[in-house]
Coordinates of C-alpha atoms in Angstrom, one line a residue:
M1 CA 45.3 -78.3 126.0
K2 CA 42.1 -78.4 124.0
A3 CA 39.1 -76.5 125.2
R4 CA 36.2 -78.6 126.5
P5 CA 33.2 -78.7 124.2
A6 CA 30.0 -77.2 125.5
L7 CA 27.8 -79.8 127.2
I8 CA 24.1 -79.7 126.3
M9 CA 21.5 -81.6 128.3
L10 CA 18.6 -82.7 126.1
V11 CA 15.4 -83.7 128.0
E12 CA 13.0 -85.3 125.5
D13 CA 10.7 -88.3 126.0
D14 CA 10.3 -88.9 122.2
A15 CA 13.2 -91.4 121.6
S16 CA 13.5 -90.8 117.8
L17 CA 13.6 -87.0 118.2
R18 CA 16.0 -87.3 121.1
T19 CA 18.4 -89.4 118.9
L20 CA 18.0 -87.0 115.9
L21 CA 18.7 -83.9 117.9
S22 CA 21.6 -85.6 119.8
E23 CA 23.3 -86.5 116.4
E24 CA 22.8 -83.1 115.0
L25 CA 24.3 -81.4 118.0
E26 CA 27.2 -83.7 118.2
V27 CA 28.0 -83.0 114.6
D28 CA 28.2 -79.3 115.6
G29 CA 30.9 -80.3 118.1
Y30 CA 28.8 -80.3 121.3
A31 CA 28.9 -82.9 123.9
V32 CA 25.3 -84.2 124.5
R33 CA 23.7 -86.0 127.5
S34 CA 20.1 -87.2 127.2
A35 CA 17.3 -87.7 129.6
A36 CA 13.6 -88.7 129.1
T37 CA 12.0 -87.5 132.3
V38 CA 12.0 -84.6 134.8
E39 CA 13.6 -86.9 137.4
E40 CA 16.4 -87.9 135.1
G41 CA 16.9 -84.2 134.1
C42 CA 17.2 -83.1 137.7
N43 CA 19.7 -85.8 138.4
G44 CA 21.6 -84.7 135.3
L45 CA 22.0 -81.2 136.7
R46 CA 24.3 -82.5 139.4
E47 CA 26.0 -85.2 137.5
W48 CA 26.6 -83.5 134.1
R49 CA 26.7 -79.8 135.0
P50 CA 25.4 -78.8 131.5
D51 CA 26.3 -75.5 129.8
L52 CA 22.9 -75.3 128.2
I53 CA 19.6 -77.3 128.6
V54 CA 17.0 -78.1 125.9
S55 CA 13.8 -79.6 127.5
D56 CA 10.4 -80.6 126.3
L57 CA 7.6 -78.9 128.2
R58 CA 5.5 -82.0 128.7
L59 CA 7.3 -85.0 130.1
P60 CA 5.9 -88.3 131.5
D61 CA 6.5 -87.3 135.1
G62 CA 5.9 -83.5 134.9
D63 CA 6.8 -80.5 132.9
G64 CA 10.2 -79.2 131.9
L65 CA 9.9 -76.0 133.9
A66 CA 10.4 -78.1 137.0
I67 CA 14.0 -78.7 135.9
L68 CA 14.4 -74.9 135.4
R69 CA 13.0 -74.1 138.8
K70 CA 15.4 -76.7 140.4
L71 CA 18.2 -75.1 138.6
Q72 CA 17.3 -71.7 139.9
A73 CA 16.8 -72.9 143.4
E74 CA 20.4 -74.2 143.4
G75 CA 21.6 -70.7 142.4
H76 CA 22.8 -71.7 138.9
S77 CA 22.2 -69.7 135.7
V78 CA 22.3 -71.9 132.5
P79 CA 20.7 -71.0 129.2
F80 CA 17.4 -72.9 129.0
I81 CA 15.3 -73.6 125.8
I82 CA 11.8 -75.1 126.1
I83 CA 10.3 -77.1 123.3
T84 CA 6.7 -78.4 123.0
A85 CA 4.2 -79.8 120.5
F86 CA 1.5 -77.8 122.2
G87 CA 2.8 -74.2 121.7
T88 CA 0.5 -71.4 122.8
V89 CA 1.2 -67.8 123.5
D90 CA 0.2 -68.4 127.2
Q91 CA 2.7 -71.2 127.5
A92 CA 5.4 -69.1 125.9
V93 CA 4.8 -66.2 128.3
E94 CA 4.8 -68.6 131.3
A95 CA 8.1 -70.2 130.2
L96 CA 9.8 -66.9 129.6
K97 CA 8.5 -65.5 132.9
A98 CA 9.8 -68.5 134.7
G99 CA 13.3 -67.7 133.3
A100 CA 13.6 -69.7 130.1
D101 CA 15.7 -68.1 127.5
D102 CA 13.6 -69.2 124.5
F103 CA 10.6 -71.2 123.5
L104 CA 10.3 -73.3 120.4
T105 CA 7.4 -75.4 119.0
K106 CA 7.2 -78.7 117.3
P107 CA 7.6 -79.7 114.5
L108 CA 11.0 -78.4 115.3
S109 CA 13.4 -76.8 112.9
T110 CA 16.8 -78.3 113.8
D111 CA 18.6 -75.4 112.0
H112 CA 16.6 -72.9 114.1
L113 CA 17.4 -74.8 117.3
R114 CA 21.1 -75.0 116.4
L115 CA 21.2 -71.2 115.8
K116 CA 19.5 -70.5 119.1
I117 CA 21.9 -72.7 120.9
K118 CA 24.9 -71.1 119.3
R119 CA 23.7 -67.6 120.2
L120 CA 22.8 -68.5 123.8
L121 CA 26.1 -70.1 124.4
A122 CA 28.0 -67.1 123.0
H123 CA 25.9 -64.8 125.1
A124 CA 26.6 -67.0 128.2
A125 CA 30.3 -67.1 127.5
V126 CA 30.6 -63.3 127.2
T127 CA 28.4 -62.8 130.3
S128 CA 30.6 -65.2 132.3
E129 CA 33.8 -63.5 131.1
L130 CA 32.4 -60.1 132.1
A131 CA 31.3 -61.4 135.5
R132 CA 34.8 -62.9 136.0
Y133 CA 36.4 -59.7 134.8
K134 CA 34.2 -57.6 137.1
S135 CA 35.0 -59.7 140.1
Q136 CA 38.7 -59.5 139.3
S137 CA 38.7 -55.7 138.6
E138 CA 36.8 -55.0 141.8
S139 CA 39.0 -57.1 144.0
D140 CA 42.0 -55.7 145.9
S141 CA 44.3 -57.8 143.8
A142 CA 43.4 -56.0 140.5
L143 CA 44.2 -52.4 141.8
G144 CA 41.5 -51.1 139.5
L145 CA 43.7 -52.1 136.4
V146 CA 42.2 -54.3 133.7
G147 CA 44.4 -57.0 132.3
E148 CA 45.8 -60.5 133.1
S149 CA 49.0 -60.4 131.1
R150 CA 52.3 -61.0 132.7
A151 CA 53.2 -57.4 132.0
M152 CA 50.3 -56.2 134.0
E153 CA 50.9 -58.6 136.8
R154 CA 54.4 -57.4 137.1
L155 CA 53.2 -53.8 137.1
R156 CA 50.7 -54.5 139.9
N157 CA 53.5 -56.1 142.0
E158 CA 55.7 -53.0 141.5
I159 CA 52.7 -50.7 142.4
R160 CA 52.3 -52.5 145.7
Q161 CA 56.0 -52.2 146.5
V162 CA 56.2 -48.5 145.6
A163 CA 53.0 -47.8 147.5
R164 CA 54.8 -48.7 150.8
S165 CA 57.3 -45.8 150.3
Q166 CA 56.8 -42.1 150.7
A167 CA 59.3 -41.2 148.0
A168 CA 58.5 -39.4 144.8
V169 CA 57.6 -41.8 141.9
L170 CA 58.2 -41.5 138.1
V171 CA 55.6 -43.2 135.9
S172 CA 56.7 -43.6 132.3
G173 CA 54.9 -44.9 129.3
E174 CA 53.6 -44.1 125.9
S175 CA 50.6 -41.8 125.5
G176 CA 47.3 -43.6 126.2
T177 CA 48.7 -46.4 128.3
G178 CA 47.0 -45.4 131.5
K179 CA 49.6 -43.6 133.5
E180 CA 47.0 -41.7 135.6
L181 CA 45.3 -45.0 136.5
V182 CA 48.6 -46.3 137.8
A183 CA 49.3 -43.2 139.8
R184 CA 45.8 -43.5 141.4
A185 CA 46.5 -47.1 142.2
I186 CA 49.7 -46.2 144.0
H187 CA 47.7 -43.6 146.0
D188 CA 44.9 -46.0 146.8
E189 CA 47.4 -48.7 148.0
S190 CA 49.4 -46.3 150.2
E191 CA 48.8 -45.0 153.7
R192 CA 47.6 -41.7 152.1
R193 CA 44.5 -43.4 150.6
Q194 CA 42.2 -41.3 152.8
G195 CA 43.9 -38.1 151.7
P196 CA 43.2 -36.2 148.4
F197 CA 44.5 -37.4 145.0
I198 CA 44.9 -34.4 142.8
P199 CA 46.0 -34.9 139.1
V200 CA 47.2 -31.9 137.1
N201 CA 48.5 -31.8 133.5
C202 CA 51.6 -29.6 133.4
A203 CA 51.1 -29.1 129.6
G204 CA 47.6 -27.6 130.2
I205 CA 48.9 -24.7 132.4
P206 CA 50.4 -21.5 130.9
H207 CA 54.0 -21.2 132.1
E208 CA 53.4 -17.7 133.5
L209 CA 50.7 -19.1 135.9
M210 CA 52.4 -22.3 136.9
E211 CA 54.1 -21.1 140.1
S212 CA 50.9 -19.5 141.4
E213 CA 48.9 -22.7 140.4
F214 CA 51.3 -25.0 142.2
F215 CA 52.3 -22.9 145.3
G216 CA 49.4 -20.4 145.6
H217 CA 49.8 -16.6 146.0
E218 CA 49.1 -13.8 148.4
A219 CA 46.5 -11.1 147.8
G220 CA 48.1 -8.4 145.6
A221 CA 51.1 -10.6 144.6
F222 CA 50.5 -9.6 141.0
T223 CA 48.0 -7.8 138.8
G224 CA 44.6 -9.5 139.2
A225 CA 45.5 -11.3 142.4
K226 CA 42.7 -9.7 144.4
S227 CA 42.6 -12.4 147.1
A228 CA 44.9 -15.1 148.4
R229 CA 44.7 -18.5 146.8
R230 CA 45.9 -21.9 148.0
G231 CA 47.9 -23.8 145.5
L232 CA 47.7 -27.4 144.3
F233 CA 50.4 -28.5 146.8
A234 CA 48.4 -27.0 149.7
E235 CA 45.2 -28.7 148.4
A236 CA 47.0 -32.0 148.2
D237 CA 48.3 -31.8 151.7
G238 CA 48.2 -35.3 153.3
G239 CA 47.7 -36.9 150.0
T240 CA 49.1 -37.3 146.5
L241 CA 49.8 -34.9 143.7
L242 CA 50.1 -36.3 140.2
L243 CA 52.2 -34.1 137.9
D244 CA 51.3 -35.4 134.5
E245 CA 53.5 -34.5 131.5
I246 CA 56.3 -33.4 133.9
G247 CA 58.5 -32.9 130.9
E248 CA 56.5 -29.8 130.0
M249 CA 57.4 -28.0 133.3
P250 CA 59.7 -25.0 132.7
L251 CA 63.2 -25.2 134.2
A252 CA 62.6 -22.4 136.7
L253 CA 59.7 -24.2 138.2
Q254 CA 61.6 -27.5 138.2
A255 CA 64.1 -25.9 140.6
K256 CA 61.3 -25.0 143.0
L257 CA 59.8 -28.5 142.7
L258 CA 63.1 -30.0 143.6
R259 CA 63.2 -27.9 146.7
V260 CA 59.7 -29.0 147.7
L261 CA 60.8 -32.7 147.3
Q262 CA 63.9 -32.0 149.4
E263 CA 62.6 -29.7 152.1
G264 CA 58.9 -30.5 152.2
T265 CA 58.0 -26.8 152.1
I266 CA 56.4 -24.3 149.6
K267 CA 56.6 -20.5 149.3
P268 CA 53.4 -18.9 147.9
V269 CA 54.0 -16.2 145.3
G270 CA 54.2 -12.8 147.2
S271 CA 54.8 -14.5 150.6
D272 CA 57.9 -13.9 152.8
H273 CA 57.7 -17.2 154.6
E274 CA 57.5 -20.9 153.7
E275 CA 54.7 -23.4 154.6
A276 CA 55.2 -27.0 155.4
V277 CA 53.3 -29.5 153.2
N278 CA 53.0 -33.3 153.4
V279 CA 52.5 -34.3 149.8
R280 CA 53.7 -37.3 147.8
V281 CA 54.6 -36.4 144.3
I282 CA 54.0 -38.8 141.4
A283 CA 55.4 -37.5 138.1
A284 CA 54.2 -39.0 134.8
T285 CA 55.6 -38.6 131.3
H286 CA 55.7 -40.1 127.8
Q287 CA 58.9 -38.3 127.0
D288 CA 62.5 -39.7 127.2
L289 CA 63.7 -37.6 130.1
V290 CA 67.3 -38.9 129.8
R291 CA 67.4 -37.3 126.3
A292 CA 65.6 -34.2 127.7
V293 CA 68.4 -33.9 130.3
E294 CA 71.1 -34.3 127.7
Q295 CA 69.4 -31.6 125.6
G296 CA 69.1 -29.2 128.6
G297 CA 65.3 -29.3 128.8
F298 CA 65.1 -31.1 132.1
R299 CA 67.1 -30.7 135.3
E300 CA 69.5 -33.6 135.9
D301 CA 69.2 -33.3 139.7
L302 CA 65.4 -33.4 139.5
Y303 CA 65.5 -36.4 137.2
Y304 CA 67.6 -38.4 139.6
R305 CA 65.4 -37.4 142.4
L306 CA 62.4 -38.8 140.5
E307 CA 63.8 -41.8 138.8
T308 CA 64.7 -43.7 142.0
L309 CA 61.2 -45.2 142.0
T310 CA 60.3 -45.6 138.3
L311 CA 57.4 -47.6 136.9
M312 CA 57.1 -48.4 133.2
V313 CA 53.5 -48.8 132.0
P314 CA 53.6 -51.4 129.1
P315 CA 52.1 -50.4 125.7
L316 CA 49.0 -52.4 124.7
R317 CA 50.9 -54.3 122.0
E318 CA 53.0 -56.0 124.7
R319 CA 50.1 -57.0 126.8
D320 CA 49.2 -60.3 125.0
D321 CA 45.5 -61.0 125.2
D322 CA 44.5 -58.0 127.3
V323 CA 42.8 -56.5 124.3
D324 CA 39.9 -58.9 124.7
L325 CA 39.3 -58.0 128.4
L326 CA 39.7 -54.3 127.8
A327 CA 37.4 -54.4 124.8
M328 CA 34.7 -56.1 126.9
H329 CA 35.3 -53.6 129.7
F330 CA 34.9 -50.6 127.4
L331 CA 31.9 -52.2 125.6
R332 CA 30.1 -52.6 128.9
D333 CA 30.8 -49.1 130.1
S334 CA 29.9 -47.5 126.8
A335 CA 26.7 -49.4 126.5
R336 CA 25.7 -48.3 130.0
R337 CA 26.5 -44.7 129.1
H338 CA 24.4 -44.9 125.9
Q339 CA 21.6 -46.6 127.8
R340 CA 21.9 -49.7 125.6
G341 CA 21.1 -53.2 126.6
F342 CA 23.4 -56.2 126.2
L343 CA 26.0 -55.7 123.5
Q344 CA 28.2 -58.4 122.1
L345 CA 31.5 -58.0 120.2
G346 CA 31.1 -60.0 117.0
E347 CA 33.8 -62.6 116.2
V348 CA 35.2 -60.9 113.2
A349 CA 35.3 -57.5 114.9
A350 CA 37.0 -59.1 117.9
R351 CA 39.6 -60.6 115.6
M352 CA 40.2 -57.2 113.9
L353 CA 40.8 -55.6 117.3
A354 CA 43.2 -58.4 118.3
D355 CA 45.1 -58.0 115.1
Y356 CA 45.5 -54.2 115.3
P357 CA 48.7 -52.9 117.0
F358 CA 47.0 -49.8 118.6
P359 CA 49.7 -47.2 118.4
G360 CA 47.4 -45.0 120.6
N361 CA 47.3 -47.8 123.2
V362 CA 44.4 -48.2 125.6
R363 CA 43.0 -44.8 124.9
E364 CA 42.7 -45.7 121.2
L365 CA 40.9 -48.9 122.0
A366 CA 38.4 -47.1 124.3
S367 CA 37.8 -44.6 121.5
A368 CA 37.2 -47.4 118.9
I369 CA 34.7 -49.1 121.2
E370 CA 32.9 -45.9 121.9
R371 CA 32.6 -45.3 118.1
A372 CA 31.4 -48.9 117.6
V373 CA 28.7 -48.6 120.2
T374 CA 27.5 -45.2 118.7
F375 CA 27.1 -46.7 115.2
C376 CA 25.8 -50.2 116.3
D377 CA 22.0 -50.4 115.7
G378 CA 21.7 -54.1 116.8
D379 CA 23.1 -56.1 119.6
V380 CA 26.3 -57.3 118.0
V381 CA 29.3 -55.0 117.1
L382 CA 30.3 -55.7 113.6
P383 CA 33.5 -54.8 111.6
E384 CA 31.7 -51.8 109.9
H385 CA 31.1 -50.2 113.3
L386 CA 34.9 -50.0 114.0
P387 CA 37.1 -47.1 112.8
A388 CA 38.3 -47.2 109.2
R389 CA 42.0 -47.5 110.2
I390 CA 41.3 -50.8 111.9
R391 CA 39.3 -52.2 109.0
K392 CA 42.0 -51.0 106.6
R393 CA 44.7 -52.9 108.4
Q394 CA 42.7 -56.1 108.2
T395 CA 42.2 -55.6 104.5
E396 CA 45.9 -55.1 104.0
S397 CA 46.7 -58.1 106.0
A398 CA 44.5 -60.3 103.8
E399 CA 46.2 -59.2 100.5
G400 CA 49.2 -61.5 100.9
R401 CA 47.3 -64.7 100.2
P402 CA 49.3 -67.9 99.7
V403 CA 49.9 -69.3 96.2
L404 CA 48.0 -72.5 95.7
P405 CA 50.1 -75.6 94.5
S406 CA 49.9 -76.8 91.0
G407 CA 49.3 -80.4 89.8
N408 CA 46.7 -83.0 90.7
L409 CA 44.0 -81.6 93.1
A410 CA 44.1 -84.8 95.0
D411 CA 47.7 -83.9 96.1
W412 CA 46.8 -80.6 97.4
P413 CA 47.2 -80.3 101.2
T414 CA 44.3 -79.7 103.5
L415 CA 43.8 -76.3 105.0
E416 CA 44.8 -77.7 108.4
Q417 CA 48.1 -79.0 106.9
V418 CA 48.8 -75.6 105.3
Q419 CA 48.1 -73.8 108.5
Q420 CA 50.3 -76.2 110.6
D421 CA 53.2 -75.9 108.2
Y422 CA 53.0 -72.1 108.1
V423 CA 52.7 -71.8 111.9
V424 CA 55.9 -74.0 112.3
R425 CA 57.7 -71.8 109.8
V426 CA 56.8 -68.6 111.5
I427 CA 57.8 -70.0 115.0
D428 CA 61.2 -71.1 113.5
A429 CA 61.7 -67.7 111.9
V430 CA 61.2 -65.8 115.1
E431 CA 63.3 -68.3 117.1
G432 CA 60.4 -69.5 119.3
N433 CA 59.1 -66.0 120.3
K434 CA 55.4 -66.7 120.5
R435 CA 54.4 -63.2 121.1
R436 CA 56.1 -62.1 117.9
A437 CA 54.7 -65.1 116.0
A438 CA 51.2 -64.3 117.1
Q439 CA 51.7 -60.8 115.8
I440 CA 52.9 -62.1 112.4
L441 CA 50.1 -64.6 112.2
G442 CA 47.5 -62.0 113.1
V443 CA 46.0 -63.9 116.0
N444 CA 46.2 -63.6 119.8
R445 CA 48.5 -65.8 121.8
R446 CA 45.7 -67.9 123.1
T447 CA 44.7 -68.9 119.6
L448 CA 48.4 -69.7 118.7
Y449 CA 48.7 -72.0 121.7
R450 CA 45.6 -73.8 120.7
W451 CA 47.0 -74.4 117.2
L452 CA 50.3 -75.6 118.7
D453 CA 48.4 -78.0 120.9
A454 CA 46.5 -79.3 118.0
E455 CA 49.7 -79.9 116.1
K456 CA 51.2 -81.9 119.0
D457 CA 48.0 -84.0 119.1
T458 CA 48.3 -84.7 115.4
A459 CA 52.0 -85.7 115.8
H460 CA 51.2 -88.2 118.5
D461 CA 48.4 -89.9 116.4

């Protein structure tokens, strides 16, 4: 299905200029609807629902700002450009204060107008996508997880199911995939949501301090223990304890963790009695625990206790077009932290991100966007703002250029024909696997589907 072209409403009483501008904009691929008066323009708002409006300031029955005011009164936000033959600074200020996005004077440069329209529509598209994403991410259905791919929808469904249980959960996935976010979503969806959520990285605690850190200790239990201390299990009572990098926990402590899971009690270091705790344990790891069990580095009984409820967090390379949404999410957050205004991801930079496999997953993408915002001086993130490793991959991908055919130039295929032929060959080579085909072609799946739709339309002509 082809995307609908942007619809521009042109309100201009000069018939010759109206015709000229309409033709120019239609050549650029826009749909154009014309009006000659304020009344016709106001009626067009309801009838045409334009994506952008270009209006003369002085019209036979009023001024173009009346159309803008009606648009605002109805609660709509559409890019609005005012043009006039009587341009003054005061009029420009009035139009911009009224909410117009730009102000151009006659004699009008069509190239300048076309550039303004392109930029405003791009800005509006990104703003709309961000608003849609924000609405989705803040809704209960998103669980605080960014992404619309089938893999993420499946993960959300599994989180809701797991959240109904009180049993321990194992969250597996490559480094940087967002396992802690998944654990937090489980907690927030569960009956324990009002209780504490305490994440702890097992790899960050010295082995000799782990038992005291988790279970607490009595005063004088060991050298330096001047006073009693509650452990993490006691602090998480009534809530959820996330044990990140569970594979780094020493075997001796694994045995004690297993007892906590089975009995629901802990024994502080130096204490003669056990204490009951009501804690749900979520363990997370990027390691292959089955192999760790085989090699003697992880207790088999603890593994089977944890793996009953296992969630696999998909790597970013398996999340289809989620890179686009995630990039916008990180761009917005980073711009806010840097106290920047509106920042837009340039088309080429966006393509580079879509083509890159992100071995470091979501964490690597967030880092790349943070760097880009830091080095971006304008309002558009360009390729040179991205990390060198991402730019390098794009350069390497471009080195394998196709060999041009020999013979009469008139017999050479068009670029569209070459592209269609190559896309078909790739689809055949991967036996219809569109995700793999998109990776080989260096595009996201949305672009691939658009190409395939275009090929079908051509075949039917």
